[in-house]
Short mmCIF file of C-alpha atoms and ligand atoms in Angstrom, two decimals:
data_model
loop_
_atom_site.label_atom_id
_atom_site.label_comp_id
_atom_site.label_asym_id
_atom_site.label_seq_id
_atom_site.Cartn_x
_atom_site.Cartn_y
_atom_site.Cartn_z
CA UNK V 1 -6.73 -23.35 3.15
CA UNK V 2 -2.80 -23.88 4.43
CA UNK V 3 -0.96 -25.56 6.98
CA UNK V 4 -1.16 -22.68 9.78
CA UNK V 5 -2.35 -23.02 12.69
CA UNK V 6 -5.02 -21.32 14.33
CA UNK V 7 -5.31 -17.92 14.71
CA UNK V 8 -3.19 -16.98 17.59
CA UNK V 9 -3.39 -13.72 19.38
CA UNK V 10 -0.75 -11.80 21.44
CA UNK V 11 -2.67 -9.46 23.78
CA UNK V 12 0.18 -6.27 23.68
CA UNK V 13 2.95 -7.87 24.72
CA UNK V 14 5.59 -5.65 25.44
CA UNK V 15 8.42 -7.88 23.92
CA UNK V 16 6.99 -7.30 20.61
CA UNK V 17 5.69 -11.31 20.48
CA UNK V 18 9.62 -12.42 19.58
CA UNK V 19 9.26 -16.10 20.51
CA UNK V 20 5.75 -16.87 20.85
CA UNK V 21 3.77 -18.97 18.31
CA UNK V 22 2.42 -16.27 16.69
CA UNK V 23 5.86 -14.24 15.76
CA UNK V 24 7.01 -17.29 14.89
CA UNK V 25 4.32 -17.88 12.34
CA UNK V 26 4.21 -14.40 11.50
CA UNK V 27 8.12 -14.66 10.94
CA UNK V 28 7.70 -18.29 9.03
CA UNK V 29 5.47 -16.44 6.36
CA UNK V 30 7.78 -13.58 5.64
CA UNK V 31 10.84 -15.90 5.20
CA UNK V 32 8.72 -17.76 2.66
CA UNK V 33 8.82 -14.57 0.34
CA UNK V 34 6.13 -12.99 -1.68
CA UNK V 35 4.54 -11.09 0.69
CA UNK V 36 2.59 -8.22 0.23
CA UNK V 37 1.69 -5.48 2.62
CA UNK V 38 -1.30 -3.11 3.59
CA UNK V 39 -0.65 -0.70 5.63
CA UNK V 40 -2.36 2.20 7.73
CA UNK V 41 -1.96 4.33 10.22
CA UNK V 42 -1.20 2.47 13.41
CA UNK V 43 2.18 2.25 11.45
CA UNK V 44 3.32 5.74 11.26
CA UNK V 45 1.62 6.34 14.84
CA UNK V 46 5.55 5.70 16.00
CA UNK V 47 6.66 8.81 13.80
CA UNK V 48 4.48 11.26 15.44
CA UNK V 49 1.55 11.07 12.73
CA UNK V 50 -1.94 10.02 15.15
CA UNK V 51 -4.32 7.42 14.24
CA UNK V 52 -7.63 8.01 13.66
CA UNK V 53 -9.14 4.59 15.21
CA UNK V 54 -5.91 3.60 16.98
CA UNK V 55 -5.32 3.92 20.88
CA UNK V 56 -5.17 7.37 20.62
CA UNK V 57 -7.53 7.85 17.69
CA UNK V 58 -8.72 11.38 17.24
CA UNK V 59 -12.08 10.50 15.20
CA UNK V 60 -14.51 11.23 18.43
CA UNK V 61 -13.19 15.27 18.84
CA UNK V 62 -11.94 15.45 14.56
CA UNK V 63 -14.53 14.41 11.76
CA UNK V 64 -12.25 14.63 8.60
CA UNK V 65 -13.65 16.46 5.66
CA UNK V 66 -16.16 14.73 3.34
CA UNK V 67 -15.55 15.13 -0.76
CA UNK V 68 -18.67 16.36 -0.56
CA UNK V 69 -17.94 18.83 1.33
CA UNK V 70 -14.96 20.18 0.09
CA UNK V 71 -15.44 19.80 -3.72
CA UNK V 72 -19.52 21.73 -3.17
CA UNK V 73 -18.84 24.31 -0.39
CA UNK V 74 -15.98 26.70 -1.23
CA UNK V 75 -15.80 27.99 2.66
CA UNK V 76 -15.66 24.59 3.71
CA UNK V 77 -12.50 24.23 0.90
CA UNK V 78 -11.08 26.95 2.39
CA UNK V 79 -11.54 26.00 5.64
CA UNK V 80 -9.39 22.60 4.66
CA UNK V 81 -6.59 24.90 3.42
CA UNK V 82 -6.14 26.82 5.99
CA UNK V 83 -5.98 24.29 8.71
CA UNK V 84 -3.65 22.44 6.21
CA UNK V 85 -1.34 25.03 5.57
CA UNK V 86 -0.89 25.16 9.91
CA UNK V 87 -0.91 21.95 10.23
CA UNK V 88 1.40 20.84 7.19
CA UNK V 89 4.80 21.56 8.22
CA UNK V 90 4.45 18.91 10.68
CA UNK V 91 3.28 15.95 9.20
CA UNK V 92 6.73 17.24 6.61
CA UNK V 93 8.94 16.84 9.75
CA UNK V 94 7.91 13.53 10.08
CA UNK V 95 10.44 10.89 10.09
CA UNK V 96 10.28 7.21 8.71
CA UNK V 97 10.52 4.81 12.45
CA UNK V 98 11.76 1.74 13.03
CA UNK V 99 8.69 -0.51 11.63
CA UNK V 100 9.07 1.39 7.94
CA UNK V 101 12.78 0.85 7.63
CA UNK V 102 12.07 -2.96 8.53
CA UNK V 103 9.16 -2.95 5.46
CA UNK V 104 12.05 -1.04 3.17
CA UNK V 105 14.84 -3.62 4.06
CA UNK V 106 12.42 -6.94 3.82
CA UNK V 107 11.83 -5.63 0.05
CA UNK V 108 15.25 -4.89 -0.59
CA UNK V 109 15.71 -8.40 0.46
CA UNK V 110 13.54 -9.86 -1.76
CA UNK V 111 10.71 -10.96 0.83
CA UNK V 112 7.91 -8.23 0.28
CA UNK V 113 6.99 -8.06 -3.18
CA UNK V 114 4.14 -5.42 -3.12
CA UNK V 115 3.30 -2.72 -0.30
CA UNK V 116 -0.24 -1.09 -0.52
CA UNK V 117 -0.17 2.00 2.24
CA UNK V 118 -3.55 3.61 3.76
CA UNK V 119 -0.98 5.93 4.47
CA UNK V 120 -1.00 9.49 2.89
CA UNK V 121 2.22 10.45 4.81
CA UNK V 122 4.86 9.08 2.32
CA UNK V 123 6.93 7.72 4.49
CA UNK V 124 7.07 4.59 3.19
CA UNK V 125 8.85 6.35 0.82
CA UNK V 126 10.79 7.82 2.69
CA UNK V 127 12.34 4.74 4.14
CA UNK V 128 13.25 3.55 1.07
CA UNK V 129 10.87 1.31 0.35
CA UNK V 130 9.79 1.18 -3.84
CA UNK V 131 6.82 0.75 -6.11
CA UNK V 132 4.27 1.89 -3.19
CA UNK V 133 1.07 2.09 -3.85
CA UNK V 134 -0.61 4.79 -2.63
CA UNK V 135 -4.47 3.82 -2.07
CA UNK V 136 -5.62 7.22 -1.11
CA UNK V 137 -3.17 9.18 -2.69
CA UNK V 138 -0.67 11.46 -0.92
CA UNK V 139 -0.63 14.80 0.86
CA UNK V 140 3.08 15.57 -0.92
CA UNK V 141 1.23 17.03 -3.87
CA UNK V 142 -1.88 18.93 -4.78
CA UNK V 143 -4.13 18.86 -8.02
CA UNK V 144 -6.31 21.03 -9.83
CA UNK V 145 -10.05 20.62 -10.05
CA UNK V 146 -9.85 22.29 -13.51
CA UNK V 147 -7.44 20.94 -14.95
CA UNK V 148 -5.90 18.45 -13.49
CA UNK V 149 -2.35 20.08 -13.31
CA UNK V 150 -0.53 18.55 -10.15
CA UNK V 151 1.45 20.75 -8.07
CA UNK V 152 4.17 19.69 -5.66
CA UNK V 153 3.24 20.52 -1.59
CA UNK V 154 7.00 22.31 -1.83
CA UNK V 155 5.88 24.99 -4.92
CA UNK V 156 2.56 25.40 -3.36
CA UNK V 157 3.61 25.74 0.38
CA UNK V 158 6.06 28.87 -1.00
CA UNK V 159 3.13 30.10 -2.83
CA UNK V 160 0.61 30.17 0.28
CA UNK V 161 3.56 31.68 2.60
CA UNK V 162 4.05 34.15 -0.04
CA UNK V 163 0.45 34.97 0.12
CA UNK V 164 0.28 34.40 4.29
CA UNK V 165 3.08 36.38 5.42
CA UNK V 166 3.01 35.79 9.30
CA UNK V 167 -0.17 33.47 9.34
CA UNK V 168 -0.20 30.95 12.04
CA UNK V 169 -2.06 28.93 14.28
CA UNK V 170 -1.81 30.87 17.78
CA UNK V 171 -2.17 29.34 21.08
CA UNK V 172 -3.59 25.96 21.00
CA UNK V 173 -3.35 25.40 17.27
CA UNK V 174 -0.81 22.69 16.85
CA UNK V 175 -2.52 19.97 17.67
CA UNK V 176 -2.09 18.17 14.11
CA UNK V 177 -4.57 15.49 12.54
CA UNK V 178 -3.86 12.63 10.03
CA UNK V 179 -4.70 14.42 6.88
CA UNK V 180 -2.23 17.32 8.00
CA UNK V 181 -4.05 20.27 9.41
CA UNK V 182 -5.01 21.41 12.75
CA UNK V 183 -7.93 23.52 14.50
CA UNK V 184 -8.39 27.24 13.88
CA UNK V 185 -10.41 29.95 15.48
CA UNK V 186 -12.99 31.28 13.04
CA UNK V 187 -11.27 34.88 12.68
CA UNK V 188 -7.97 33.48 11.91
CA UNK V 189 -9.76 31.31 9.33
CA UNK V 190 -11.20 34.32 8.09
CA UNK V 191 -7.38 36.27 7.50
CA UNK V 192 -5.96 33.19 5.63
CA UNK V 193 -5.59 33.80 1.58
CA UNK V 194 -5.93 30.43 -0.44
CA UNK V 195 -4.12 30.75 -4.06
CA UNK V 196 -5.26 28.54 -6.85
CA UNK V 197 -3.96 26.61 -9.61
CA UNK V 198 -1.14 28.55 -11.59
CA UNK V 199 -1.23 26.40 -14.47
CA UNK V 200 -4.89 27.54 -15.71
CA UNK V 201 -4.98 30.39 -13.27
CA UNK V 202 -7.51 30.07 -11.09
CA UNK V 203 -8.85 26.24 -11.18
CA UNK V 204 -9.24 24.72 -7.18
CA UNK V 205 -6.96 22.79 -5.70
CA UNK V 206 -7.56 19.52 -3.47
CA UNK V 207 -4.63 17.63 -2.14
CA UNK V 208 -4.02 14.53 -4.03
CA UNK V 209 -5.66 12.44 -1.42
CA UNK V 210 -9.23 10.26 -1.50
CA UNK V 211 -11.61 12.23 1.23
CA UNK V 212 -13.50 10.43 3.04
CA UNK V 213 -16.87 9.73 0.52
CA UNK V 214 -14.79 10.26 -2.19
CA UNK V 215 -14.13 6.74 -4.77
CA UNK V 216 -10.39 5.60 -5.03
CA UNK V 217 -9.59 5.32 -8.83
CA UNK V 218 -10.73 2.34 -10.18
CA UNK V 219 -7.18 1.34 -11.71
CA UNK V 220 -5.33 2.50 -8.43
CA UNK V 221 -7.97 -0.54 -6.69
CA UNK V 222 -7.08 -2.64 -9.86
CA UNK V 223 -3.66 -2.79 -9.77
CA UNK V 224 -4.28 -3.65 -5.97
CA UNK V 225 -6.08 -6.40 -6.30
CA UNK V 226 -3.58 -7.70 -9.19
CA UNK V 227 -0.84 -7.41 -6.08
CA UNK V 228 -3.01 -9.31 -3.59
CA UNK V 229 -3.84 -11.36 -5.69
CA UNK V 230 0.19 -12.41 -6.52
CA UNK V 231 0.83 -12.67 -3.12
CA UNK V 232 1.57 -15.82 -0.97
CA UNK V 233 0.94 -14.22 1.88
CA UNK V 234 -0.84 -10.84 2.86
CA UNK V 235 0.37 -8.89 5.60
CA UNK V 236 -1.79 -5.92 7.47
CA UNK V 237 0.50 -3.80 9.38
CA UNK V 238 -1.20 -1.28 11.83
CA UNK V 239 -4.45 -0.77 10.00
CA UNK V 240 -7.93 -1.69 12.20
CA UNK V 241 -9.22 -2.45 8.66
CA UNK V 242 -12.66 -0.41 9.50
CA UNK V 243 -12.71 1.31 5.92
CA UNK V 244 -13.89 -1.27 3.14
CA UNK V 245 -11.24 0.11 1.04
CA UNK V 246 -8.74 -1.83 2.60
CA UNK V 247 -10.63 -4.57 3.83
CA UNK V 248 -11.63 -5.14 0.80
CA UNK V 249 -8.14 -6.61 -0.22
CA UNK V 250 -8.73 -8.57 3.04
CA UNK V 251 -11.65 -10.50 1.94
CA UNK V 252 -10.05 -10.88 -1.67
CA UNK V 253 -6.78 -12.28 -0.10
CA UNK V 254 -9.26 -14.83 2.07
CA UNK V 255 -11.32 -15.72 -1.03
CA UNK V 256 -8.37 -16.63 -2.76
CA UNK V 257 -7.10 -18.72 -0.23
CA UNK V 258 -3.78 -16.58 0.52
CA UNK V 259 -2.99 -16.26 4.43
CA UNK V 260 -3.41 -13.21 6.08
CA UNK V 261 -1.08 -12.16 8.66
CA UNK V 262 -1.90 -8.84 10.60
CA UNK V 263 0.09 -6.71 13.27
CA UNK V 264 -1.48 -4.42 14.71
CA UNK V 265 -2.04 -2.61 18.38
CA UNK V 266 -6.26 -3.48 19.35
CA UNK V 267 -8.41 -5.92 17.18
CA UNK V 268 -9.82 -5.33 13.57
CA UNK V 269 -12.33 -6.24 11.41
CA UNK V 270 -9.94 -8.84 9.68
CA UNK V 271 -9.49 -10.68 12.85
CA UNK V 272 -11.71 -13.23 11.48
CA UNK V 273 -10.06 -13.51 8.58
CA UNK V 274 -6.43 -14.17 9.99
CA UNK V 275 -3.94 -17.16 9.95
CA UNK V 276 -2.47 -15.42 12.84
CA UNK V 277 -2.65 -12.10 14.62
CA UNK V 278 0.28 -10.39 16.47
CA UNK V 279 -1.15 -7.79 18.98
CA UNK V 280 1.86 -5.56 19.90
CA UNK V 281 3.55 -2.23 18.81
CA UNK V 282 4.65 -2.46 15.22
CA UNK V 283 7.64 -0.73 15.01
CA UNK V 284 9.81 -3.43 17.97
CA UNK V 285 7.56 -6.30 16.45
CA UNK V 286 9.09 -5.49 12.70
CA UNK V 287 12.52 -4.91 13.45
CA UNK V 288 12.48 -8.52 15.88
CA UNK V 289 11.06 -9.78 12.88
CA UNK V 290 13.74 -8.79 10.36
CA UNK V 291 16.28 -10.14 12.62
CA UNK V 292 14.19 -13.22 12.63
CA UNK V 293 14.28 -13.81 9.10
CA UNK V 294 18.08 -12.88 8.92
CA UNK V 295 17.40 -10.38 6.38
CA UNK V 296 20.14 -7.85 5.52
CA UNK V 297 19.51 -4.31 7.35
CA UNK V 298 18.70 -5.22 10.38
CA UNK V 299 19.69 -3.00 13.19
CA UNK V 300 22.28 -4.69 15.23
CA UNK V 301 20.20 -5.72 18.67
ZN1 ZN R 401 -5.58 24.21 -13.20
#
């Protein structure tokens, strides 16, 4: 299907790859323009945010919230909001690192054309970085079950402190997971006061992200594919690819005969898949790389 070599694997080399065959295939794709990137959460692992499947992957002592669950059982909805509201103000601290601002400055030099983000962090955004698509949405806003009315995390954060004057999480609470909230005892669970939707007073809120079991919106996937699809090369950045609904763009990228390049810390389920595979952290591995490719806004070494 192209002119790459083999797929070539750097078992977490601490250098970040710079130099080795794979780097300097990875780096040889990227200079060629029109790439697009998926990313997940091994890429925001670097600001603070954990990973699910990663290393440190929190999936064996955290199972995230079904749609199921939280759209059917109103103490389980609570339950989310609660934990959220704890665990919120951290995932806000959260800072773009070093492997973002290298995304944001390839685009603004003309080499990424498309990024697709796991990601419900915004930090992409926050980088700089434009025109992200946000697969499964984003925990900056919340929308109402009613009527659809979307409320910014900022209005409704005033609202639930309002409402939650000197909730907290007390000893042992901070502990914060990827969709933003943390444990809480069953009594303190009990004390918190959810607020709904002010717009049609009274409709349920859900942050504006796809639970797990829930369907991203068939145009959101569309528009996807239509990037993938564009692309000359695809590039994974710190997602294990176990969900299908980023794989998916995986296989698509394959079918089409469009390299796939993936960084990422561990294997995946694209593995197979890849032109070339750079094991290593992503956030050193990025910015060698936009210093390899000369692009503009590179951190001087
Ligand atoms: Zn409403």
């Amino acid at each position: 299907m192209s002119a790459l070599p083999d797929a070539a694997v750097l078992p977490g080399d601490p250098g970040a790859g710079a130099g080795t065959a794979a780097f300097e295939v990875l780096a040889e794709r990227v200079r060629a323009g029109g790439v697009v990137v998926l990313s997940g959460a091994g890429l925001s692992t670097e600001s603070g945010i954990p990973d699910y499947r990663g290393p440190s992957g929190s999936l064996r002592r955290h199972t995230p919230m079904t749609y199921q669950e939280f759209t059917r059982d109103p103490l389980a909805r609570h339950r989310y909001w609660a934990r959220s509201y704890v665990g919120w103000p951290l995932i806000d601290r959260a800072r773009p690192n070093d492997g973002h601002r290298a995304v944001a400055a390839l685009q603004r030099a003309g080499l990424v054309g498309g990024i697709v983000t796991q990601n419900v962090d915004g930090l992409h955004q926050a980088s700089g970085a434009t025109g992200v698509v946000e697969l499964h949405g984003g925990l900056d806003r919340a929308v109402c079950q009613a009527c659809g009315a979307v409320e910014p995390r900022a209005s409704l954060g005033s609202r639930l402190r309002a409402a939650n004057p000197g909730f907290g999480a007390g000893p042992g609470g901070t502990e914060v997971n990827p969709d933003g909230d943390v444990e809480l005892a069953d009594d303190a669970l009990a004390a918190f006061v959810m607020v709904d939707c002010v717009t049609c007073g009274g409709g349920p809120l859900k942050p504006d992200v796809v639970f797990f079991g829930e369907t991203v919106p068939r145009d959101r996937v569309g528009r996807c594919f239509g990037l993938v699809e564009a692309a000359r090369t695809l590039l994974v950045l710190g997602s294990s690819l176990t969900v299908m609904s980023g794989y998916r763009f995986v296989l698509r990228a394959r079918d089409r005969g469009i390299p796939v390049v993936i960084v990422n810390q561990g294997p995946t389920r694209g593995d197979a898949c890849a032109a070339v595979r750079v094991d290593a952290p992503l956030g050193p591995t990025l910015t060698a790389l936009l210093r390899r490719v000369g692009a503009p806004g590179a951190a001087p070494s």
